[in-house]
Tab-separated table of C-alpha atoms in Angstrom:
chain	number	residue	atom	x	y	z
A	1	UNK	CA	-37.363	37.230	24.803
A	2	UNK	CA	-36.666	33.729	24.304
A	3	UNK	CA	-33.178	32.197	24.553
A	4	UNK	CA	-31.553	31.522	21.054
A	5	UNK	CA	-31.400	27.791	20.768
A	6	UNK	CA	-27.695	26.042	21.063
A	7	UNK	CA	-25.997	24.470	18.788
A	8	UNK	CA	-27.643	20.807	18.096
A	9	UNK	CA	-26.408	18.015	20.026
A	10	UNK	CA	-24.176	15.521	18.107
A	11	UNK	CA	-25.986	12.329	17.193
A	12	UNK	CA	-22.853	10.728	17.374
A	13	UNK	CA	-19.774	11.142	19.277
A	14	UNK	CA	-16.268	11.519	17.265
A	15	UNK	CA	-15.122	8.729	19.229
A	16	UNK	CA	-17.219	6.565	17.033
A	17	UNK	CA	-15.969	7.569	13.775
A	18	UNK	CA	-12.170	9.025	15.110
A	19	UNK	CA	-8.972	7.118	16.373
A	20	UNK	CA	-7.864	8.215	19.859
A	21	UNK	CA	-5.342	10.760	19.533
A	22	UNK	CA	-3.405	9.839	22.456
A	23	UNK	CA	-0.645	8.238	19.933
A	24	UNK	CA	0.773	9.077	16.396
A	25	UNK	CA	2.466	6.638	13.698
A	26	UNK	CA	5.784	7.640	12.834
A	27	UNK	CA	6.688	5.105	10.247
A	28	UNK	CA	5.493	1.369	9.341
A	29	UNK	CA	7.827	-1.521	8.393
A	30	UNK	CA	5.101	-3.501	6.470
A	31	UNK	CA	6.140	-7.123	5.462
A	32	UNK	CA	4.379	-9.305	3.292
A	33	UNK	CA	4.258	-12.513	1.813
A	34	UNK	CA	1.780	-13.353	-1.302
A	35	UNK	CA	1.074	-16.583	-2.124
A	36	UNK	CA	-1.006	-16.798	-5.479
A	37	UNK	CA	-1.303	-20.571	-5.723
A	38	UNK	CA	-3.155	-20.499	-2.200
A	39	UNK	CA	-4.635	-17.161	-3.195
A	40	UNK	CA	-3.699	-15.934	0.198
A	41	UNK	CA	-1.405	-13.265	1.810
A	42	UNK	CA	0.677	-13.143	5.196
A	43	UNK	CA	2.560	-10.599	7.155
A	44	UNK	CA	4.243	-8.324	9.729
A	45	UNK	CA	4.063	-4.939	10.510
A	46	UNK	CA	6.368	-2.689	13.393
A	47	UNK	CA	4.990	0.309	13.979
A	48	UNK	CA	6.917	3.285	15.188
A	49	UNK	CA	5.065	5.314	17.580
A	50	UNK	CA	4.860	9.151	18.931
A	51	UNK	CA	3.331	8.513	22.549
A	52	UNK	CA	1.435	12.150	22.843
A	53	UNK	CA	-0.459	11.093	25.934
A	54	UNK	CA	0.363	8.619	28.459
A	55	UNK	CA	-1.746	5.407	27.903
A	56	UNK	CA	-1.725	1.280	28.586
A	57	UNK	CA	-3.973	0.795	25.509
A	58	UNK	CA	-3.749	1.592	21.685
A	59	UNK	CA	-6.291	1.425	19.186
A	60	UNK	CA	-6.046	1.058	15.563
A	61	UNK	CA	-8.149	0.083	12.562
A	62	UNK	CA	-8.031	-3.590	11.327
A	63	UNK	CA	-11.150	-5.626	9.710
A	64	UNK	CA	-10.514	-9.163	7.705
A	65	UNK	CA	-7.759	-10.330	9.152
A	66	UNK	CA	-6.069	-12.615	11.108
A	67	UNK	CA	-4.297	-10.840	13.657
A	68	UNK	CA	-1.103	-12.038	16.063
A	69	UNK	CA	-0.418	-11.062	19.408
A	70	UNK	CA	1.147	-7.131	19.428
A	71	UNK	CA	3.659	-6.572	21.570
A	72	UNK	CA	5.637	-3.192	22.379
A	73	UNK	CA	8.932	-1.740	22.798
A	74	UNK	CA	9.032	2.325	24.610
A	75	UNK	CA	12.119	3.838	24.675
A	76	UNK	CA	11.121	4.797	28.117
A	77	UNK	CA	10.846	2.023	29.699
A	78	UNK	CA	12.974	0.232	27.560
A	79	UNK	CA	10.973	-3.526	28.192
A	80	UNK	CA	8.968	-5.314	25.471
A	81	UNK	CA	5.584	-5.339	26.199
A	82	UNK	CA	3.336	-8.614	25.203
A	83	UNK	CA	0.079	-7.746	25.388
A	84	UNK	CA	-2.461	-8.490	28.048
A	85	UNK	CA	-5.579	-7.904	26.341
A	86	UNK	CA	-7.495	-7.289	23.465
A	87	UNK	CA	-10.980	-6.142	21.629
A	88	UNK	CA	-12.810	-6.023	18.264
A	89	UNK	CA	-15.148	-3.664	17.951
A	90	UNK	CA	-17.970	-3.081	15.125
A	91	UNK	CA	-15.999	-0.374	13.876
A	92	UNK	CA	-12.799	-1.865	12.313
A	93	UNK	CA	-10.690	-1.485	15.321
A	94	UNK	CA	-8.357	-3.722	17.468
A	95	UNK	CA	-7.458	-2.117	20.838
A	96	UNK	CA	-4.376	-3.760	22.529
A	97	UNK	CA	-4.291	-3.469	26.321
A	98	UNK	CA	-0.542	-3.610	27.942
A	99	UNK	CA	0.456	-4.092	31.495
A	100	UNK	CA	2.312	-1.150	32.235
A	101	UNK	CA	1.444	2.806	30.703
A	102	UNK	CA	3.667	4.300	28.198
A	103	UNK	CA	4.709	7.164	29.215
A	104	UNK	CA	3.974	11.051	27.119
A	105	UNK	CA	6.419	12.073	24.926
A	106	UNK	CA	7.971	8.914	24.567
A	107	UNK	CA	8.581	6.689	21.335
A	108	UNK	CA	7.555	2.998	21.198
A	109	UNK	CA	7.537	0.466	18.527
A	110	UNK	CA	4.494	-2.148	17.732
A	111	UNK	CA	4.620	-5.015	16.327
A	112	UNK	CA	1.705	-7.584	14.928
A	113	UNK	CA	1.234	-10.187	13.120
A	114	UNK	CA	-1.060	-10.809	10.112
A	115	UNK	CA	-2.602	-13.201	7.509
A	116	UNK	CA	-5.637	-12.687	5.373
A	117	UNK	CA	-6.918	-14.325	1.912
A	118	UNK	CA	-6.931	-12.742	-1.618
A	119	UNK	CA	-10.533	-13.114	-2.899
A	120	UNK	CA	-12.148	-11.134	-5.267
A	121	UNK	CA	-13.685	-8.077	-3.753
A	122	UNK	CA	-11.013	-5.167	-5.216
A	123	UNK	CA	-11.048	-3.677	-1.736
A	124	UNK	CA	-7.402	-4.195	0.215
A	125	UNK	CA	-5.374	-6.571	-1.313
A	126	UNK	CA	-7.194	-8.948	-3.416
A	127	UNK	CA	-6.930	-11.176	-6.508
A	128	UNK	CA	-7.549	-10.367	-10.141
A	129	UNK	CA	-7.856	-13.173	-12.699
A	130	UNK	CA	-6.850	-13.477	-16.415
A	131	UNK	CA	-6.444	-16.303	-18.571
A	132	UNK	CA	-3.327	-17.686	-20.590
A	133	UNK	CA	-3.971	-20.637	-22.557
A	134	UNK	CA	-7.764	-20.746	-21.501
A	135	UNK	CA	-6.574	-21.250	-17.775
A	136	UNK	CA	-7.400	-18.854	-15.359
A	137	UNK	CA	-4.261	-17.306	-13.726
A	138	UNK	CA	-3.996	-14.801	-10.733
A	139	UNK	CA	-2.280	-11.925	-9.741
A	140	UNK	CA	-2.807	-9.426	-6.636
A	141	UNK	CA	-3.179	-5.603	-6.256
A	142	UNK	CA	-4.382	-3.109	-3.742
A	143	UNK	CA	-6.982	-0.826	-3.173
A	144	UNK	CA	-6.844	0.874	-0.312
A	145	UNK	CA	-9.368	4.298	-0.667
A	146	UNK	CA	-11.197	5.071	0.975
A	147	UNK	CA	-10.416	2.786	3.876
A	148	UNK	CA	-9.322	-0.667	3.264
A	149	UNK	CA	-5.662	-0.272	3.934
A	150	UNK	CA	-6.803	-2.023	7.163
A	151	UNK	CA	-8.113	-4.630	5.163
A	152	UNK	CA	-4.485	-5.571	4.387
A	153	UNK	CA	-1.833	-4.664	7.671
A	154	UNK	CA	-3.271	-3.189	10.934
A	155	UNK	CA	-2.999	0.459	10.374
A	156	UNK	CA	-4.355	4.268	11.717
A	157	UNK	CA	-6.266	4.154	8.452
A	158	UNK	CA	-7.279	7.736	8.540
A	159	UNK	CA	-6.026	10.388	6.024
A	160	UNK	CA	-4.674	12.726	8.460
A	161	UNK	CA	-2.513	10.314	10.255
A	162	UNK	CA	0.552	10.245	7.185
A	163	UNK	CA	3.764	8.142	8.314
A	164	UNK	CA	6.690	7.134	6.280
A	165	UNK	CA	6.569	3.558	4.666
A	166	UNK	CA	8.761	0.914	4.063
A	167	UNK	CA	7.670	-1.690	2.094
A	168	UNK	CA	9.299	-5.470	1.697
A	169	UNK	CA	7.936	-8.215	-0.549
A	170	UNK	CA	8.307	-11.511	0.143
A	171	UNK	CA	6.641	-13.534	-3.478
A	172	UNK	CA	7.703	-16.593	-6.018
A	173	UNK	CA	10.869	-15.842	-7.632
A	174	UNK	CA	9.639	-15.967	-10.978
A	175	UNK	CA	6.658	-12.802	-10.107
A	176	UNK	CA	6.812	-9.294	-10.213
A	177	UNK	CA	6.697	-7.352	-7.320
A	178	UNK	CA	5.857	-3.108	-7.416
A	179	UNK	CA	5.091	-0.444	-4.543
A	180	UNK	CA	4.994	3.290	-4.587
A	181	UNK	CA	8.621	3.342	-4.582
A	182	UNK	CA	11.608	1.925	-6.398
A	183	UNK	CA	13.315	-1.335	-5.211
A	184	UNK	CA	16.245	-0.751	-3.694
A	185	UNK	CA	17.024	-4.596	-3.545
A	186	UNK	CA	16.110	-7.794	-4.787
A	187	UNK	CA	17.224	-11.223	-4.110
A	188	UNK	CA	16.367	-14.867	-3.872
A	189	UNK	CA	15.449	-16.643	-0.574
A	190	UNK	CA	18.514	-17.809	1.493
A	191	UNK	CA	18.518	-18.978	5.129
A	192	UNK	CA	21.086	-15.937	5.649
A	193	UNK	CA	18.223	-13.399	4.919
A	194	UNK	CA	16.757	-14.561	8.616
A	195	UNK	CA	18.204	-12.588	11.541
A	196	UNK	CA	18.360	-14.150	14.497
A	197	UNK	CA	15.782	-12.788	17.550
A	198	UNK	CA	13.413	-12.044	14.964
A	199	UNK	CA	9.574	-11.269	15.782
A	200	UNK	CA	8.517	-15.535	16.379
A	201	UNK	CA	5.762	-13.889	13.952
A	202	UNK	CA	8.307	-12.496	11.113
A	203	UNK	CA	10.653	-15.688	11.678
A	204	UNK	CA	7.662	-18.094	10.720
A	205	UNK	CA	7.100	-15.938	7.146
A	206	UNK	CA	10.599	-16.714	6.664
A	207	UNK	CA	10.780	-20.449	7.925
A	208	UNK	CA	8.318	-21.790	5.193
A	209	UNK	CA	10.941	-20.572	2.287
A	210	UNK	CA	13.192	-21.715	0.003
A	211	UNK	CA	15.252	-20.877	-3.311
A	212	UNK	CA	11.630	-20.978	-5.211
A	213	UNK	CA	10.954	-17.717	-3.345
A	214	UNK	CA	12.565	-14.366	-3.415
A	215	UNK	CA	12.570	-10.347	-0.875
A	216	UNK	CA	11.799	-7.278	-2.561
A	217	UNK	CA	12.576	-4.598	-0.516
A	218	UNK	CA	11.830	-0.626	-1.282
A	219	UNK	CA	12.623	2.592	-0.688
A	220	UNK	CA	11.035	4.319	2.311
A	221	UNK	CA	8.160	6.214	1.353
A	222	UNK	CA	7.553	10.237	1.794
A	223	UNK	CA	5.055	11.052	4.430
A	224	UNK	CA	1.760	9.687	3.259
A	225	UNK	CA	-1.969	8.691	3.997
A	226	UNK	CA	-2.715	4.805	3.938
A	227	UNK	CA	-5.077	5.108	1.194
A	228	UNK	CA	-2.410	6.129	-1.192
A	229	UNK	CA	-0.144	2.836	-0.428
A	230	UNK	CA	0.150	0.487	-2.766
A	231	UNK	CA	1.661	-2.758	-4.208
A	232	UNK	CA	1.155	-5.777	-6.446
A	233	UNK	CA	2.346	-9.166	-7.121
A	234	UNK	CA	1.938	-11.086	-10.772
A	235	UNK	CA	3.610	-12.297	-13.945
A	236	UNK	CA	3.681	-8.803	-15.324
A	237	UNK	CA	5.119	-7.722	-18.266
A	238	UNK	CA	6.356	-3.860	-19.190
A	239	UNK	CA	6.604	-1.215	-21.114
A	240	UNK	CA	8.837	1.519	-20.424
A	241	UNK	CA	10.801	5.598	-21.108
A	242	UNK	CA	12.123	7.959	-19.248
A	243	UNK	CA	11.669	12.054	-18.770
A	244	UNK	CA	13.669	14.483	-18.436
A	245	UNK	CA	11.893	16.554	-15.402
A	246	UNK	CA	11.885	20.532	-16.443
A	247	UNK	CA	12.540	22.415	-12.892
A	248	UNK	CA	14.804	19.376	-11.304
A	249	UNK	CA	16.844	18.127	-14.426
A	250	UNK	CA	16.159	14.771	-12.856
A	251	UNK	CA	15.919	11.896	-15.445
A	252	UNK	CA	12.298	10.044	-14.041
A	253	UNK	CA	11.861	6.636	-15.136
A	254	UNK	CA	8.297	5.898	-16.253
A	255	UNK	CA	6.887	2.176	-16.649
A	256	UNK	CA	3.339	0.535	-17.468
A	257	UNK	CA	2.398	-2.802	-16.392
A	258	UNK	CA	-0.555	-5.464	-17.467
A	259	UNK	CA	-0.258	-9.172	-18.186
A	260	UNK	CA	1.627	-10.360	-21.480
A	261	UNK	CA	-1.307	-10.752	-23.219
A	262	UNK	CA	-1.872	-7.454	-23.481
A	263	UNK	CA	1.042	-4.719	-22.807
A	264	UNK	CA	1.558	-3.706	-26.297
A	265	UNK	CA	-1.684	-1.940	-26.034
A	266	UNK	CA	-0.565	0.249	-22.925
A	267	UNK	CA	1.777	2.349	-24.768
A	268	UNK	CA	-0.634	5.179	-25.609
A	269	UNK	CA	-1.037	5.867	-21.707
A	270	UNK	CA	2.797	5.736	-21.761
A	271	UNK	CA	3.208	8.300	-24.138
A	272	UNK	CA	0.262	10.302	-22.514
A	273	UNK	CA	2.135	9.930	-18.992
A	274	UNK	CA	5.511	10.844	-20.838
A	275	UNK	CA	3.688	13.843	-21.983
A	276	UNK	CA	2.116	15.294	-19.151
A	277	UNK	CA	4.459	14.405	-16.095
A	278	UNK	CA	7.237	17.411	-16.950
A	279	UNK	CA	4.140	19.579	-18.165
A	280	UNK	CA	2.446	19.656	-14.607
A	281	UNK	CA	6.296	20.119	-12.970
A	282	UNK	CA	6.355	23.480	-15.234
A	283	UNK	CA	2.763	24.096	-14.737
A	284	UNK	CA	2.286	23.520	-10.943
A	285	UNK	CA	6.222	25.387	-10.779
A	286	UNK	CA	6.342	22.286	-7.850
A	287	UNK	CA	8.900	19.569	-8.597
A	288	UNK	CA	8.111	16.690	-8.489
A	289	UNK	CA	8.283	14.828	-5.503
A	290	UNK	CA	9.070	10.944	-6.289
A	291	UNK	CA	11.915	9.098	-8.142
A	292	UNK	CA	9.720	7.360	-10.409
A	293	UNK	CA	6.265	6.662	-11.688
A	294	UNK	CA	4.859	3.339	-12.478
A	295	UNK	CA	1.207	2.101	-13.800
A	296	UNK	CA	-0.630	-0.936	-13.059
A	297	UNK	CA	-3.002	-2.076	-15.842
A	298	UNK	CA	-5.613	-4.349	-14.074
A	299	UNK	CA	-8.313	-6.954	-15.567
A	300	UNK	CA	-10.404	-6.671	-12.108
A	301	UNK	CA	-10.673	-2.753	-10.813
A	302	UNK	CA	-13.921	-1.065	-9.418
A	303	UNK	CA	-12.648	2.040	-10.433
A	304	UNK	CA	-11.769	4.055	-13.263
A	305	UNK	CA	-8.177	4.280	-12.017
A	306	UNK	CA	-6.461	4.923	-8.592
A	307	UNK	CA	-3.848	8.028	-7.768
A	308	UNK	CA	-1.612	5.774	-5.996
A	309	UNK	CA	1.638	7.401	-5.009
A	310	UNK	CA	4.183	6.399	-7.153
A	311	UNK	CA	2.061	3.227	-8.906
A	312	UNK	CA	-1.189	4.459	-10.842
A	313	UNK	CA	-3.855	1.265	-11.073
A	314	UNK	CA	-6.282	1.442	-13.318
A	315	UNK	CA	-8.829	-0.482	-15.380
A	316	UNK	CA	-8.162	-2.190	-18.648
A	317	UNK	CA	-10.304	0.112	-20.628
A	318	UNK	CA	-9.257	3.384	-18.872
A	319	UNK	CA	-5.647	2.632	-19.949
A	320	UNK	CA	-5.798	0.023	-22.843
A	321	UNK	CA	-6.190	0.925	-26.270
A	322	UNK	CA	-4.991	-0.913	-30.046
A	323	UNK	CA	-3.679	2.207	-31.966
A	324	UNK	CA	-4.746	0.275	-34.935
A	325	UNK	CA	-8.496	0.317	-33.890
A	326	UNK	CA	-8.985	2.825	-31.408
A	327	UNK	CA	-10.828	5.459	-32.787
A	328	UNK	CA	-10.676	9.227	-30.909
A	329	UNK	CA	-12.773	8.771	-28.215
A	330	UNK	CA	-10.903	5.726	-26.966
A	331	UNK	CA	-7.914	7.901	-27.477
A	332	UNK	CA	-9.574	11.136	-24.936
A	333	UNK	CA	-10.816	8.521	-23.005
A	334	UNK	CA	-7.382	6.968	-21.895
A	335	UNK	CA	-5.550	10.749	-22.114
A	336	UNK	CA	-7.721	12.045	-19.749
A	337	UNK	CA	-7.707	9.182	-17.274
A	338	UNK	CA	-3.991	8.978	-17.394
A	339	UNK	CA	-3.543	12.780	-17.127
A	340	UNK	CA	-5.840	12.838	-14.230
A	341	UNK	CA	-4.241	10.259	-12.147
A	342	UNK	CA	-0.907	11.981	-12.791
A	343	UNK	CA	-2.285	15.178	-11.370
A	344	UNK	CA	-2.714	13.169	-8.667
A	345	UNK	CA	0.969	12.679	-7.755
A	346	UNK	CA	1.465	16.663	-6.137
């Protein structure tokens, strides 16, 4: 009798498609600074990391950026690490070699530094153009799914691996700056906002400021994927209501953004969003888990729209609409893609 045959050999190992497992993200301290008159972006991220297995390298994904030299903190050891060595591969990862191991079961913190341009590919974080007065003005937005929130800040840009977030903003004073959660503040540039023995890479975002610039920082973040994170930068204008949530009692404030030129036609979505937010809470018998829920309105967007934790992006004509002209397929059109992407949020 012949031997059943085994089980096919893999073409491909995981390795080549998975991060090493050998450490976890905790939580990321992203910082960035977006510059739309040189249509180009800068930043910093520290890491905080769950050392499962004991190791003197770490690999992450990053693609399309300029990267800094990481160094490391372990709890352990308690010495900051520069790094030693380092290597791009094919694959969209940077693996940082450091002198001495970290040991298992310890916590460390990374830190790198970033810079990258905003062109026009609506992957990462990229530009989108509109006009005002026939001149072509820019703002910038992300899009990070499947994969591109390496595109943006060195990450372990795979779904599984959810962290906390904490976002800060660092844009001209006279922009708008949104992320999946609310600000918690917001102030002008002042040299006091530096701390001294900053990050040399941190210190320089802040050294090339002054009073024409202004920090945005946010609320941390639930546990989350990377492909859900999200933020933008622009002369935005708003629309805006509130819900009452029907499980929580919470009050949720709801808001719609697009460029002045053409907000008023957002508030159908609005009201759709209004509408359907405490309906899934009752429905789904889940309350909701965030304390508010913006949209983005964008001129450039590959997609119909984006579930975005907290900030819904979406294409002009998935979420635009003049009441006045619209007829009712316009009307399904933007109901359904509104009510989708809320879905989304549980």
């Amino acid at each position: 009798m012949a031997t059943p045959p085994g089980p096919p050999a893999a073409s491909k190992s995981n390795d080549e498609y998975r991060l090493p497992t050998d450490v976890k993200p905790l939580h990321y301290d992203v910082t960035i600074k977006t510059d739309l008159e040189k249509l180009e972006f800068e930043g910093f991220v520290n890491i905080s990391l769950d050392i499962r297995r004991e190791t003197s390298s770490i690999t992450l994904n990053a693609t399309a950026l300029e990267l800094g030299k990481a160094s490391i903190y372990s709890d352990a050891l308690k010495v900051e690490q520069e790094q030693s060595g380092q290597t791009l591969s094919n694959a969209q990862r940077v693996t940082y070699l450091f002198p001495k191991a970290l040991p298992a079961g310890s916590l460390a913190q990374m830190k790198i530094g970033f810079s990258g341009k905003l062109v026009g590919s609506m992957t990462g974080y990229y530009k989108s153009l509109y006009e005002v007065d026939g001149k072509k003005k820019a703002y910038a937005l992300t899009q990070f799914e499947p994969t591109d929130a390496r595109r943006t800040f060195p990450c372990w840009d795979e779904p599984l691996l959810k962290a906390t977030f904490a976002i800060t903003m660092i844009s001209r004073a006279d922009t708008v700056n949104l992320s999946n959660m609310p600000a918690i503040s917001e102030e002008v540039y002042s040299p006091a906002a530096a701390k001294p023995n900053e990050h040399p890479d941190l210190a320089k975002l802040y050294s090339s400021l002054d009073n024409t610039w202004k920090i945005t920082q946010f609320q941390t973040t639930p546990p989350m994927s990377t492909y859900i994170v999200a933020f933008a930068n622009g002369h935005f204008a708003h629309l805006e209501k509130s819900v009452t949530m029907p499980l929580s009692g919470k009050t949720i404030p709801l808001k719609i953004y697009a460029t002045a030129d053409v907000v008023h036609q957002a508030q159908f979505a609005l009201d759709v969003k209004a509408s359907v937010l405490p309906l899934y809470e009752k429905i789904f018998d889940v309350e909701y888990p965030l304390p508010k829920l913006d949209t983005l309105v964008a001129t450039d967007f590959d997609a119909g729209a984006m579930e975005n934790w907290g900030l819904i992006t979406g294409r002009t004509n998935a979420l635009l609409l003049d009441p006045q002209k619209a007829d009712l397929d316009a009307k399904k059109w933007v109901a359904a893609v509104q009510s989708h992407e809320v879905a989304h949020m549980w």
